[in-house]
Coordinates of N, CA and C in Angstrom, one line a residue:
M109 N 4.7 6.1 -13.7 CA 4.1 4.8 -13.2 C 4.6 4.6 -11.8
I110 N 3.8 4.2 -10.9 CA 4.2 3.9 -9.5 C 4.3 2.4 -9.3
E111 N 5.5 2.0 -9.2 CA 5.8 0.5 -9.0 C 6.5 0.2 -7.7
T112 N 7.0 1.2 -7.0 CA 7.7 1.0 -5.7 C 7.1 2.0 -4.6
L113 N 7.5 1.7 -3.4 CA 7.1 2.7 -2.3 C 7.8 4.0 -2.6
S114 N 9.0 4.0 -3.0 CA 9.7 5.3 -3.3 C 9.0 6.1 -4.4
D115 N 8.5 5.4 -5.4 CA 7.7 6.0 -6.5 C 6.5 6.7 -5.9
A116 N 5.8 6.0 -5.0 CA 4.6 6.6 -4.4 C 4.9 7.8 -3.6
C117 N 6.1 7.8 -2.9 CA 6.5 8.9 -2.1 C 6.8 10.1 -2.9
R118 N 7.5 9.9 -4.0 CA 7.9 11.0 -4.9 C 6.6 11.6 -5.6
A119 N 5.6 10.7 -5.8 CA 4.4 11.2 -6.4 C 3.4 11.7 -5.4
R120 N 3.8 11.6 -4.1 CA 3.0 12.1 -3.0 C 1.6 11.4 -3.0
R121 N 1.7 10.1 -3.2 CA 0.4 9.3 -3.2 C 0.4 8.3 -2.0
L122 N -0.8 8.3 -1.4 CA -1.1 7.2 -0.5 C -1.4 5.9 -1.3
L123 N -1.5 4.8 -0.7 CA -1.8 3.6 -1.4 C -3.1 3.0 -0.8
W124 N -3.9 2.3 -1.7 CA -5.0 1.5 -1.2 C -4.6 0.1 -1.1
A125 N -4.9 -0.5 0.0 CA -4.7 -2.0 0.1 C -6.0 -2.6 0.2
F126 N -6.3 -3.5 -0.7 CA -7.6 -4.2 -0.8 C -7.4 -5.7 -0.5
C127 N -8.3 -6.3 0.2 CA -8.4 -7.7 0.4 C -9.3 -8.3 -0.6
L128 N -8.7 -9.2 -1.4 CA -9.5 -9.9 -2.5 C -10.4 -10.9 -1.9
A129 N -10.2 -11.3 -0.6 CA -11.0 -12.4 0.0 C -12.3 -11.8 0.5
C130 N -12.2 -10.7 1.2 CA -13.4 -10.2 1.9 C -13.8 -8.7 1.5
G131 N -13.0 -8.1 0.7 CA -13.3 -6.7 0.2 C -12.9 -5.6 1.1
H132 N -12.3 -5.9 2.3 CA -11.8 -4.9 3.2 C -10.8 -4.0 2.5
A133 N -10.9 -2.7 2.7 CA -9.9 -1.7 2.1 C -9.4 -0.8 3.1
H134 N -8.1 -0.4 3.0 CA -7.4 0.4 3.9 C -6.4 1.3 3.2
R135 N -6.4 2.6 3.6 CA -5.4 3.5 3.0 C -4.1 3.3 3.7
V136 N -3.0 3.3 3.0 CA -1.7 3.0 3.6 C -0.7 4.1 3.2
D137 N 0.0 4.6 4.1 CA 1.0 5.7 3.9 C 2.3 5.0 3.5
P138 N 2.8 5.2 2.3 CA 4.1 4.5 1.9 C 5.3 4.9 2.8
R139 N 5.3 6.1 3.3 CA 6.4 6.6 4.2 C 6.5 5.7 5.4
K140 N 5.3 5.4 6.0 CA 5.3 4.6 7.2 C 5.8 3.1 6.9
V141 N 5.3 2.6 5.8 CA 5.7 1.2 5.4 C 7.2 1.2 5.2
M142 N 7.8 2.2 4.5 CA 9.2 2.2 4.3 C 10.0 2.3 5.6
L143 N 9.5 2.9 6.6 CA 10.2 3.0 7.9 C 10.3 1.6 8.5
L144 N 9.2 0.8 8.3 CA 9.1 -0.5 8.9 C 9.8 -1.6 8.1
A145 N 9.6 -1.5 6.8 CA 10.1 -2.6 5.9 C 11.1 -2.3 4.8
G146 N 11.4 -1.0 4.7 CA 12.4 -0.6 3.7 C 11.7 -0.5 2.3
E147 N 12.5 -0.3 1.3 CA 12.0 -0.2 -0.1 C 11.4 -1.5 -0.5
L148 N 10.2 -1.5 -1.1 CA 9.6 -2.6 -1.7 C 8.9 -2.2 -2.9
T149 N 8.7 -3.2 -3.8 CA 7.8 -3.0 -5.0 C 6.4 -3.1 -4.4
L150 N 5.4 -2.6 -5.1 CA 4.0 -2.8 -4.7 C 3.7 -4.3 -4.8
R151 N 4.2 -5.0 -5.7 CA 4.0 -6.4 -5.8 C 4.5 -7.2 -4.6
D152 N 5.7 -6.8 -4.1 CA 6.3 -7.4 -2.9 C 5.5 -7.1 -1.7
L153 N 5.0 -5.8 -1.6 CA 4.2 -5.4 -0.5 C 2.9 -6.2 -0.5
Q154 N 2.3 -6.5 -1.6 CA 1.1 -7.3 -1.7 C 1.3 -8.6 -1.1
K155 N 2.4 -9.2 -1.3 CA 2.7 -10.6 -0.8 C 2.9 -10.6 0.7
R156 N 3.2 -9.5 1.3 CA 3.4 -9.4 2.8 C 2.1 -9.0 3.6
L157 N 1.2 -8.5 2.9 CA 0.0 -8.0 3.6 C -0.9 -9.1 4.1
K158 N -1.5 -8.9 5.2 CA -2.5 -9.8 5.8 C -3.7 -8.9 6.2
C159 N -4.9 -9.3 5.8 CA -6.1 -8.6 6.1 C -6.4 -8.5 7.6
E160 N -6.6 -7.3 8.1 CA -7.0 -7.1 9.5 C -8.3 -7.8 9.8
R161 N -9.2 -7.9 8.8 CA -10.5 -8.4 9.1 C -10.6 -9.9 9.0
C162 N -10.2 -10.5 7.9 CA -10.4 -11.9 7.7 C -9.1 -12.7 7.8
R163 N -7.9 -12.0 8.0 CA -6.6 -12.6 8.2 C -6.1 -13.4 7.0
Q164 N -6.7 -13.2 5.9 CA -6.2 -13.9 4.6 C -5.0 -13.1 4.1
K165 N -4.2 -13.7 3.3 CA -3.1 -13.0 2.6 C -3.4 -13.0 1.1
R166 N -4.5 -12.2 0.8 CA -4.9 -12.1 -0.6 C -5.0 -10.6 -0.9
G167 N -4.0 -9.8 -0.6 CA -4.0 -8.4 -0.8 C -3.7 -7.9 -2.2
H168 N -4.2 -6.7 -2.5 CA -3.9 -6.1 -3.7 C -3.6 -4.6 -3.4
V169 N -2.6 -4.0 -4.0 CA -2.2 -2.6 -3.7 C -2.3 -1.8 -4.9
L170 N -3.0 -0.6 -4.8 CA -3.1 0.4 -5.9 C -2.7 1.8 -5.3
P171 N -2.1 2.6 -6.1 CA -1.9 4.0 -5.7 C -3.2 4.7 -5.6
H172 N -3.4 5.6 -4.6 CA -4.5 6.4 -4.5 C -4.5 7.5 -5.6
D173 N -5.6 7.9 -6.1 CA -5.6 8.9 -7.2 C -5.4 10.3 -6.8
E174 N -5.4 10.6 -5.5 CA -5.2 12.0 -5.1 C -3.9 12.1 -4.3
E175 N -3.2 13.3 -4.4 CA -2.0 13.5 -3.6 C -2.4 13.6 -2.1
W176 N -1.4 13.2 -1.2 CA -1.6 13.4 0.2 C -1.5 14.9 0.5
D177 N -2.0 15.3 1.7 CA -2.0 16.7 2.1 C -0.5 17.0 2.5
G178 N -0.3 18.2 3.0 CA 1.0 18.7 3.3 C 1.7 18.2 4.5
R179 N 1.2 17.1 5.1 CA 1.8 16.6 6.3 C 3.1 15.9 6.0

């Protein structure tokens, strides 16, 4: 089960960030988030996100179902 950014990295999963207000979705690389914010649970990450489109703070984060490529 993926509950933290580290869990996502170990599982080699990107994350989907969804805005519950407007439906905007964006893929997020957990490695990049950890460089900026350190270790977070996905729940804590959700609380920090602000939608690029509507500027609301109604985010939801889910692990992507495919592994990232070899980068």
